[in-house]
mmCIF file of C-alpha atoms in Angstrom:
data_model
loop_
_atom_site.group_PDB
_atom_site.id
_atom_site.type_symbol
_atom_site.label_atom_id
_atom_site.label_comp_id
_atom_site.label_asym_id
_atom_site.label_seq_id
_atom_site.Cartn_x
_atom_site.Cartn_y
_atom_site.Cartn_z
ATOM 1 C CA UNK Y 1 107.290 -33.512 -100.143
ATOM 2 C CA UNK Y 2 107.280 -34.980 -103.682
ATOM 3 C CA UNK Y 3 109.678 -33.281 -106.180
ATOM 4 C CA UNK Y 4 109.366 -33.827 -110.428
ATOM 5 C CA UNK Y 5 111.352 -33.209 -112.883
ATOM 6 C CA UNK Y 6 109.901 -30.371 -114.675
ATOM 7 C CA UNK Y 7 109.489 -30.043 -118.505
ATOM 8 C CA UNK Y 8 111.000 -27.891 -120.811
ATOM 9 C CA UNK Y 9 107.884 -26.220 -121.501
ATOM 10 C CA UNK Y 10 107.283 -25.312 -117.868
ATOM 11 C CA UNK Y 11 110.915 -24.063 -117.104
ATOM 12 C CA UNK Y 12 110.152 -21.571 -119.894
ATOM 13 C CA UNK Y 13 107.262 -20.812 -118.451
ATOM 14 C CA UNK Y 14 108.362 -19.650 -115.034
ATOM 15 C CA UNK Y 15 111.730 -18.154 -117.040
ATOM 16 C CA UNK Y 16 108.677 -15.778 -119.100
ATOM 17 C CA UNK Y 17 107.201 -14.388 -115.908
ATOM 18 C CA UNK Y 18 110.424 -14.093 -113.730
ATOM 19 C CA UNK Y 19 111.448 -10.614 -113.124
ATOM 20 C CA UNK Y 20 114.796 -11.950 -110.371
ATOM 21 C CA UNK Y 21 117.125 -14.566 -110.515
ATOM 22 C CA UNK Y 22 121.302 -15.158 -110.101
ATOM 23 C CA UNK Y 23 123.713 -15.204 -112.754
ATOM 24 C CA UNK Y 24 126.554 -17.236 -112.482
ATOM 25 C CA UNK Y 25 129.778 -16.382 -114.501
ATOM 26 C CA UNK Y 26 133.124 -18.091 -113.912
ATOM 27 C CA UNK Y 27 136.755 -16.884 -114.919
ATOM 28 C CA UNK Y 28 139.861 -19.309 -114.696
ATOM 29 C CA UNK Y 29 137.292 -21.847 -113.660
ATOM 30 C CA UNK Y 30 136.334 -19.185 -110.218
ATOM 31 C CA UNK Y 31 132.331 -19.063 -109.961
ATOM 32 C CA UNK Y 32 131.131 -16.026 -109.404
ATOM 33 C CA UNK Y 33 127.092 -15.447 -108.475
ATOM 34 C CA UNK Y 34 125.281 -12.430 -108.468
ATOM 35 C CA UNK Y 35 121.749 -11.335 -108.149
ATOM 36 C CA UNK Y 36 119.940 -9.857 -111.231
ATOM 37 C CA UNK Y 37 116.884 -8.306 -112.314
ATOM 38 C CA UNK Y 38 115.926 -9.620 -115.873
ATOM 39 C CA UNK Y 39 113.251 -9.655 -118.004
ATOM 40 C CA UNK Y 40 112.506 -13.010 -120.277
ATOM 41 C CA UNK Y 41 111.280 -13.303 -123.720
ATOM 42 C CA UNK Y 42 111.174 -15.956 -126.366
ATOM 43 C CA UNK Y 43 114.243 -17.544 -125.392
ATOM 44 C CA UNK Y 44 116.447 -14.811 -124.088
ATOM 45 C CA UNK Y 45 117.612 -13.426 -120.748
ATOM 46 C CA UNK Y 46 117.473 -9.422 -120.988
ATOM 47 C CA UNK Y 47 119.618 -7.526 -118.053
ATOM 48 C CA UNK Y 48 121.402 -4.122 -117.560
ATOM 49 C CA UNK Y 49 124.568 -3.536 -115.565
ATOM 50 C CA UNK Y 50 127.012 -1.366 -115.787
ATOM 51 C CA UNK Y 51 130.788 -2.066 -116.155
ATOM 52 C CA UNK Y 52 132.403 -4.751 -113.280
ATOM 53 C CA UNK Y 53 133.332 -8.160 -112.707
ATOM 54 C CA UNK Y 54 130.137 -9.746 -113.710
ATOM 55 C CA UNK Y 55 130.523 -7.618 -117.352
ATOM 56 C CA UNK Y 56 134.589 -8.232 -117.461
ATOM 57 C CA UNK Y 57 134.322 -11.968 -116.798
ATOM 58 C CA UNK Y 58 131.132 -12.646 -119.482
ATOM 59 C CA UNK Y 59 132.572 -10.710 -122.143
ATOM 60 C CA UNK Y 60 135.951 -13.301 -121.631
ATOM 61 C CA UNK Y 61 133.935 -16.193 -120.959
ATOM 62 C CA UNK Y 62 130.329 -16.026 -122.244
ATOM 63 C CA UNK Y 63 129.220 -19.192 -120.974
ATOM 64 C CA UNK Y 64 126.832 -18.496 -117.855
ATOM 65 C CA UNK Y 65 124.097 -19.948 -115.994
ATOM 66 C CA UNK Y 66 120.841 -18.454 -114.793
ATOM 67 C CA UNK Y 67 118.752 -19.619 -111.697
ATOM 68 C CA UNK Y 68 115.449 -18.011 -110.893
ATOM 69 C CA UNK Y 69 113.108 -19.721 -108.435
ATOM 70 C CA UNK Y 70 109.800 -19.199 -106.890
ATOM 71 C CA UNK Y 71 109.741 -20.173 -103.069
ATOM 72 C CA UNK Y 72 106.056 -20.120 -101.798
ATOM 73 C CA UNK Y 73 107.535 -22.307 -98.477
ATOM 74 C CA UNK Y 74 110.422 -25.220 -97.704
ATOM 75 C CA UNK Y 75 108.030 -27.837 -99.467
ATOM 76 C CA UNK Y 76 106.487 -25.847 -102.361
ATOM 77 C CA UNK Y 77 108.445 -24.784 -104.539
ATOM 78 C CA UNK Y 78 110.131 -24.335 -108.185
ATOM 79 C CA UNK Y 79 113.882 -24.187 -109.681
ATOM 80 C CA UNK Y 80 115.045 -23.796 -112.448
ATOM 81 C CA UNK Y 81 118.516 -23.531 -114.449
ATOM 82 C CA UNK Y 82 119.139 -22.228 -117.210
ATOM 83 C CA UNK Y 83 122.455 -22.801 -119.147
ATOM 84 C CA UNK Y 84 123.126 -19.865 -122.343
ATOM 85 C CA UNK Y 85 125.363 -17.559 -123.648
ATOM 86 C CA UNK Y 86 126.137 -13.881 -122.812
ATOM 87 C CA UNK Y 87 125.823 -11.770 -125.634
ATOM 88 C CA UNK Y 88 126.358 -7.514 -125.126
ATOM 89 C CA UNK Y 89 123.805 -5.750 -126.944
ATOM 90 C CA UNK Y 90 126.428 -3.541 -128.535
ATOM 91 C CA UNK Y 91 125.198 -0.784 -131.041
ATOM 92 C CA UNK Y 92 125.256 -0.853 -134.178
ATOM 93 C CA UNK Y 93 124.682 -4.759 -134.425
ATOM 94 C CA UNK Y 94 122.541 -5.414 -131.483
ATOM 95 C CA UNK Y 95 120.481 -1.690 -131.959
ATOM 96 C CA UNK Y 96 117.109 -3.355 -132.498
ATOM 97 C CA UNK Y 97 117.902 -5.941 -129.615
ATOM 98 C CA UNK Y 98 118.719 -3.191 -127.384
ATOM 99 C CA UNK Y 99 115.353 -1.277 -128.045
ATOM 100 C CA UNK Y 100 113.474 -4.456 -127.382
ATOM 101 C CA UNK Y 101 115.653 -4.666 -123.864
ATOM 102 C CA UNK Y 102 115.452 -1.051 -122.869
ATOM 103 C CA UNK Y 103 111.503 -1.676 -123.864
ATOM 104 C CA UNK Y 104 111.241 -5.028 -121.407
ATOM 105 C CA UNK Y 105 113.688 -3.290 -118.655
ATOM 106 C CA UNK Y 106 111.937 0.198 -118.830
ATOM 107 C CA UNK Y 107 108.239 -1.351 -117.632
ATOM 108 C CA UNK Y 108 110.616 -1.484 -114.079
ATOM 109 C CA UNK Y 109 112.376 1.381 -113.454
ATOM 110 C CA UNK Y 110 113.663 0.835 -110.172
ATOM 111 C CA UNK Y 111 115.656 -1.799 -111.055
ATOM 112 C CA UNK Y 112 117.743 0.864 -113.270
ATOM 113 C CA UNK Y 113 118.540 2.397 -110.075
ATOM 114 C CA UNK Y 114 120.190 -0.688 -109.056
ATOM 115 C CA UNK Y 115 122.567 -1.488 -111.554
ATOM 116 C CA UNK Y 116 123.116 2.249 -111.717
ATOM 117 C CA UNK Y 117 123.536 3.058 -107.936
ATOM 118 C CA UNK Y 118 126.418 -0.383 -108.044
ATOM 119 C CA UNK Y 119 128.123 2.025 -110.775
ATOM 120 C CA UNK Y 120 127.791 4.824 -108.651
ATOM 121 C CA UNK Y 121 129.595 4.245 -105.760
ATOM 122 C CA UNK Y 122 132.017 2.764 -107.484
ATOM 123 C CA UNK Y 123 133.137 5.198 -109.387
ATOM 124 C CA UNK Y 124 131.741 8.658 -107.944
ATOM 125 C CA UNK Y 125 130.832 9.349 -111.507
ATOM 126 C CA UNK Y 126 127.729 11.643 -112.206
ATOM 127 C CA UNK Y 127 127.453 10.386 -115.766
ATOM 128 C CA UNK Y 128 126.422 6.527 -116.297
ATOM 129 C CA UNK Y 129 126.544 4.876 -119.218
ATOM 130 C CA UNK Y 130 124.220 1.243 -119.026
ATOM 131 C CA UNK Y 131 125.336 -1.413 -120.504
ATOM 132 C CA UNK Y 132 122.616 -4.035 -122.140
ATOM 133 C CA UNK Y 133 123.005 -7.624 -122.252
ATOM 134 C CA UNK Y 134 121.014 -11.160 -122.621
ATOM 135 C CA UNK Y 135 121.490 -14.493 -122.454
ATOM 136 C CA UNK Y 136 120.566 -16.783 -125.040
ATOM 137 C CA UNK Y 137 119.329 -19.588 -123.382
ATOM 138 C CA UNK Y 138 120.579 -23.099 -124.742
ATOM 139 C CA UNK Y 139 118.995 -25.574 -122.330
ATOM 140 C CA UNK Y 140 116.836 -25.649 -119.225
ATOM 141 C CA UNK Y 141 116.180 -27.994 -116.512
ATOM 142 C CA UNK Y 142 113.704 -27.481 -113.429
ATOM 143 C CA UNK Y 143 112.449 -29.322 -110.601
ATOM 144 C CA UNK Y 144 109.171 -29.151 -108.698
ATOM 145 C CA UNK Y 145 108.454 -29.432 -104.911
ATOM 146 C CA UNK Y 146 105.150 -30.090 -103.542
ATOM 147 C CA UNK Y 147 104.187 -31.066 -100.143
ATOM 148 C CA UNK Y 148 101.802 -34.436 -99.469
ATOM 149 C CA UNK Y 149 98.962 -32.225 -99.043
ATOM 150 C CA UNK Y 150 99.262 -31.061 -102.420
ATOM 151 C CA UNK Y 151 99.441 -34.133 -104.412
ATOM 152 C CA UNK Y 152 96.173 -35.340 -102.452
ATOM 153 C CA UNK Y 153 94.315 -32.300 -103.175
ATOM 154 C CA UNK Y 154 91.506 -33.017 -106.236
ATOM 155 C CA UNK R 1 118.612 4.064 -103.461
ATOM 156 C CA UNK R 2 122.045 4.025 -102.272
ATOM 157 C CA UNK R 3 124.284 1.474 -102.210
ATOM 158 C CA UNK R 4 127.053 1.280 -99.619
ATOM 159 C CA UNK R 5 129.734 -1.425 -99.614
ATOM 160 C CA UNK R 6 129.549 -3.601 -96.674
ATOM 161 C CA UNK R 7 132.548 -4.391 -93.893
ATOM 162 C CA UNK R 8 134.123 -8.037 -93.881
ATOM 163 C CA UNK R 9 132.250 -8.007 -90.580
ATOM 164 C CA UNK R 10 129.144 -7.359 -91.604
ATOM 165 C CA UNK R 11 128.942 -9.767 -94.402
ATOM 166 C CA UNK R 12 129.789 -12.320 -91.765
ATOM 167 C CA UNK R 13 127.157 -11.458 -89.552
ATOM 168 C CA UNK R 14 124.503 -11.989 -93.012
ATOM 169 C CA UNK R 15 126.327 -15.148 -93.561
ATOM 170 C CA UNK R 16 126.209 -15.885 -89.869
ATOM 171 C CA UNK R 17 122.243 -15.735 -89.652
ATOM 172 C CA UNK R 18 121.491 -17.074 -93.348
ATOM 173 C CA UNK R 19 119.798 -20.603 -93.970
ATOM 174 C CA UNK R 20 119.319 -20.490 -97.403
ATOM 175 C CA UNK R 21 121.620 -19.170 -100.405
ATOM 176 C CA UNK R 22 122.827 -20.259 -104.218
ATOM 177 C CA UNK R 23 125.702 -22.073 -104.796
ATOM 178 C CA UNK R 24 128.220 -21.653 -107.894
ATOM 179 C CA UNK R 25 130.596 -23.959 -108.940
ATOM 180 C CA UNK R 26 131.878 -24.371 -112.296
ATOM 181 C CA UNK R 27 133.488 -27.004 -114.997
ATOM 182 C CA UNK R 28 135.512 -26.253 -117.573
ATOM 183 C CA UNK R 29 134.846 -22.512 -117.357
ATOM 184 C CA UNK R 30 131.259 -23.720 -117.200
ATOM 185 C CA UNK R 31 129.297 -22.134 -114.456
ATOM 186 C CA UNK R 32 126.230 -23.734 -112.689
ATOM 187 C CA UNK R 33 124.412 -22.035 -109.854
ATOM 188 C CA UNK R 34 121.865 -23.831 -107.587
ATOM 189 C CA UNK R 35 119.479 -23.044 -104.460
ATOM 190 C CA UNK R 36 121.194 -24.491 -101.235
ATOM 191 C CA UNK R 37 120.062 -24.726 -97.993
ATOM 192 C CA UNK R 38 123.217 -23.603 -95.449
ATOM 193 C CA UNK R 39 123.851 -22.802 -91.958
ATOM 194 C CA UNK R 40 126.747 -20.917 -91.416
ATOM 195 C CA UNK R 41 129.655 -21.193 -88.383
ATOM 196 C CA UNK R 42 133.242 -19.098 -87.895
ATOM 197 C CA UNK R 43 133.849 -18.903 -91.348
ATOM 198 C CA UNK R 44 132.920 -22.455 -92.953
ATOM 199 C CA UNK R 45 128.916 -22.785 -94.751
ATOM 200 C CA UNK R 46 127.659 -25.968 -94.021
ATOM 201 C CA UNK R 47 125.209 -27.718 -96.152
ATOM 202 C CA UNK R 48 124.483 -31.567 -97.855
ATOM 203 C CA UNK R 49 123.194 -33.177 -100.485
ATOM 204 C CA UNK R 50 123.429 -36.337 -102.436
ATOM 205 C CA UNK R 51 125.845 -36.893 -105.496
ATOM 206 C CA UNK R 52 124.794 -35.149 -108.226
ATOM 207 C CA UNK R 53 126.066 -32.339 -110.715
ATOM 208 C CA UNK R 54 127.391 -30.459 -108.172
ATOM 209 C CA UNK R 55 129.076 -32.564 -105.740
ATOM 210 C CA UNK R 56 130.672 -34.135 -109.283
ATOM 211 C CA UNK R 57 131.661 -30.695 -110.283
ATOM 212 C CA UNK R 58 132.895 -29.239 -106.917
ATOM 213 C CA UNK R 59 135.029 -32.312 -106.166
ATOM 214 C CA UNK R 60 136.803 -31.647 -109.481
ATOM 215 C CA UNK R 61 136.997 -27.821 -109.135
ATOM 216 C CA UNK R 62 136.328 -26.885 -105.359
ATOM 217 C CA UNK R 63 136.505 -23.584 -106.130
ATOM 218 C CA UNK R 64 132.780 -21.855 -105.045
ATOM 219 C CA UNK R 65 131.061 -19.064 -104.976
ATOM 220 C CA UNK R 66 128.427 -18.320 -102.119
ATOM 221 C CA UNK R 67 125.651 -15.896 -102.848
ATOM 222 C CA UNK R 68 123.620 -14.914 -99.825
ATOM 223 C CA UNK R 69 120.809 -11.986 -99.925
ATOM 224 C CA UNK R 70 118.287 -10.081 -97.883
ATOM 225 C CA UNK R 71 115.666 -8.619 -99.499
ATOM 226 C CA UNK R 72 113.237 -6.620 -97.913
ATOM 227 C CA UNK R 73 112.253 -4.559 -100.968
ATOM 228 C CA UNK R 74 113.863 -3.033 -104.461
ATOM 229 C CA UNK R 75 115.812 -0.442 -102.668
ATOM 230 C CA UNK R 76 116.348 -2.367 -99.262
ATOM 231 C CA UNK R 77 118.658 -5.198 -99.455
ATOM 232 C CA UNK R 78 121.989 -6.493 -98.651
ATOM 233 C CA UNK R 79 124.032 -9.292 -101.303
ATOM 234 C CA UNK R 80 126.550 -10.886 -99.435
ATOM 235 C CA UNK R 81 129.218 -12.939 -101.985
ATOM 236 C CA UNK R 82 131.546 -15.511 -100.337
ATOM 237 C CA UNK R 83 134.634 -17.260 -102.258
ATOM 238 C CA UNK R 84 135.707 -20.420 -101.041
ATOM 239 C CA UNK R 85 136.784 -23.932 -101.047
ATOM 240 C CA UNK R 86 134.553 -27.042 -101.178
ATOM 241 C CA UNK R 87 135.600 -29.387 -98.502
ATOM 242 C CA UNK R 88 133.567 -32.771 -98.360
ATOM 243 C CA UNK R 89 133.069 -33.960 -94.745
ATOM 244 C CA UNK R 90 133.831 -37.679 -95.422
ATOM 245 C CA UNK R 91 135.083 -39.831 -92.599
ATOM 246 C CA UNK R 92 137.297 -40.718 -90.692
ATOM 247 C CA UNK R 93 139.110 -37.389 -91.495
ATOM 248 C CA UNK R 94 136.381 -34.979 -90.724
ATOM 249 C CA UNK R 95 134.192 -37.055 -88.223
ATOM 250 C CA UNK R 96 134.373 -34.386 -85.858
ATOM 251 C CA UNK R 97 133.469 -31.816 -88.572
ATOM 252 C CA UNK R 98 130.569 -34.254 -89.724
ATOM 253 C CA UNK R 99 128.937 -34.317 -86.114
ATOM 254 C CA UNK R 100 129.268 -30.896 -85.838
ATOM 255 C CA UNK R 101 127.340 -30.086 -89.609
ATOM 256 C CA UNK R 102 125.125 -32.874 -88.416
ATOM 257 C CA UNK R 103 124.456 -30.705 -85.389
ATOM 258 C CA UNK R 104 123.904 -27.474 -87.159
ATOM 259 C CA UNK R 105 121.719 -28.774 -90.123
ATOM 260 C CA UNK R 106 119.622 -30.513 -88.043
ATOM 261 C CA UNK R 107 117.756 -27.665 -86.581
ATOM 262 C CA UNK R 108 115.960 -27.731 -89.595
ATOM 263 C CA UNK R 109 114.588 -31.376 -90.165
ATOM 264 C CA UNK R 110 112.952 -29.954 -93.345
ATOM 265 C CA UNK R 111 116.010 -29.182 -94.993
ATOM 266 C CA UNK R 112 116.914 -33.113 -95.484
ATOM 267 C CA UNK R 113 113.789 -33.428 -97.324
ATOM 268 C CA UNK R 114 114.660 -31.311 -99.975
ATOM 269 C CA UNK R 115 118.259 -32.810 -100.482
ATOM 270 C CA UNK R 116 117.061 -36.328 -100.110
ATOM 271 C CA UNK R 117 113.682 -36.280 -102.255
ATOM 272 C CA UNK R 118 116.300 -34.620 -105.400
ATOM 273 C CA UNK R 119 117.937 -37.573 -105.404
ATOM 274 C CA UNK R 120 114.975 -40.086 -104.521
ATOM 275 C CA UNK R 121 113.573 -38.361 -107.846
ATOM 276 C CA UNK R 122 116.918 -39.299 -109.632
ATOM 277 C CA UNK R 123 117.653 -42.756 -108.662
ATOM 278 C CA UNK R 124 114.389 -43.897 -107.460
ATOM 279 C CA UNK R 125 116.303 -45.455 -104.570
ATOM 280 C CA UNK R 126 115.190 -46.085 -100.985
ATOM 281 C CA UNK R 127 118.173 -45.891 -99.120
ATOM 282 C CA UNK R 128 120.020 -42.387 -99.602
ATOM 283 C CA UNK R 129 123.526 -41.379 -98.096
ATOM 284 C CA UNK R 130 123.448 -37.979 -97.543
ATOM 285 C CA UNK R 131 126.897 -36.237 -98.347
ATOM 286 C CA UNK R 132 127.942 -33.352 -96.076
ATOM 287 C CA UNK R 133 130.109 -30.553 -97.056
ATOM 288 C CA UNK R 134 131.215 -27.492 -96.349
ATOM 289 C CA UNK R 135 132.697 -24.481 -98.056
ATOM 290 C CA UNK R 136 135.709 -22.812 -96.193
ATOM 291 C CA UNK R 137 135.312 -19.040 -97.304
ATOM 292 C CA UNK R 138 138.112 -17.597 -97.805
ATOM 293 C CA UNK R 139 136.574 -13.879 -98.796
ATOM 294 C CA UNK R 140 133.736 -12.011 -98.983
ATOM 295 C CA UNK R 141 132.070 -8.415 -100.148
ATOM 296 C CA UNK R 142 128.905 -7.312 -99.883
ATOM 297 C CA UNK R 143 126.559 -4.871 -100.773
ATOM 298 C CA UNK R 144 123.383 -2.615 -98.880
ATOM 299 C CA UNK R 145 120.869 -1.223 -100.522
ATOM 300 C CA UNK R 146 119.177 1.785 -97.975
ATOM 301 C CA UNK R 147 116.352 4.116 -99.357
ATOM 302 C CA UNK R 148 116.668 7.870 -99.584
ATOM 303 C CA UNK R 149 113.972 7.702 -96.424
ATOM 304 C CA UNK R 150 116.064 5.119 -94.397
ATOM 305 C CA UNK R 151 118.513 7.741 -94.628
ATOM 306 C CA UNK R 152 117.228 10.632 -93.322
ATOM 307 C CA UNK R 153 115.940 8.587 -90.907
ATOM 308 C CA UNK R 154 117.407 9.613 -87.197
#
């Protein structure tokens, strides 16, 4: 197995067409990871949650970290991090931003259900209110595995 | 979809059968997640690697954050989240803890591949030292994701 650094370019790339990945937050220097459905574009993260720790912790420390990877077996395979900034798409200011997100997000409904169905049992309440958010990414870094076989291939 | 909140027991038993997770740690409120290979035993997550960003970080902040998931499909899953400490299985003091590790990781020969060629890639250097570590998890939650037909399942 051979693994390369990956360029900037091609982290992007894999960011555009990932629809999965783990946020990390942290709080009092704590780490805290959770799994995420997002949708990329042009340099942002797009998510929806509802309100709990992930939301609490951003909104007091914004700095987070998204890894989304694509695992086709042990030696073929892509990572990549990406380092941003939370940012709640908040109306009034963020009301365009939020269309564009509810636009990206919608094209999956099931993954509403998710974030929803979290809220749910936590509170018992009938009445959900979602909560948009990206990340601006700031910087990227990925790394490529390929087995022997690969690299030999024409 | 609905989401149940797992036991303490249960998320033990994901944790217990897991090989493969993401790792947070975090700097300076600064969080950085990562794919890690694991194998898990009576409440400690095993894993190694060679010094890089995140044995640098976790040694200066061994506070972690283990993120371990199942994912059969959008509405069947389970997300098991460990806290912990990082403990770095350096000898003498944890030769016994080393063997063990040692012992546990090296069911899967492949796994050493992936640790070893990240840091072949970085230093370009033939002979590597892998670092062993493990994370004493001090608590965990977790969540399951059943369908409405899982339910009504008998």
């Amino acid at each position: 197995m051979i693994i390369n650094e990956m360029t900037e370019q091609e982290c992007h790339e894999v960011l555009g067409r990932s629809r999965f990945g783990r946020l990390g937050c942290s709080l009092g220097d704590e780490p805290y990871v959770v799994p995420l459905y997002v949708a990329c574009d042009s340099g942002f993260v797009y998510s929806l949650a509802t309100r709990g720790q992930k939301i609490e912790w951003m909104r007091r420390n914004p700095k987070v970290c998204i890894q989304i990877d694509e695992i086709k077996s042990a030696t073929q395979w892509v990572s990549v991090i990406g380092r941003g900034c939370y940012e709640e798409l908040a109306e009034p200011q963020y009301a365009d931003e939020r269309i564009h997100a509810k636009k990206l997000l919608g094209k999956r409904p099931q993954w509403w259900l998710g974030a929803l169905g979290e809220r749910q049992l936590k509170s018992g309440d009938e009445l959900i209110e979602p909560l948009f958010f990206r990340i601006r990414i700031t910087s990227v870094t990925g790394l490529r595995a390929t087995s022997a076989t690969d690299q030999s291939a024409p």
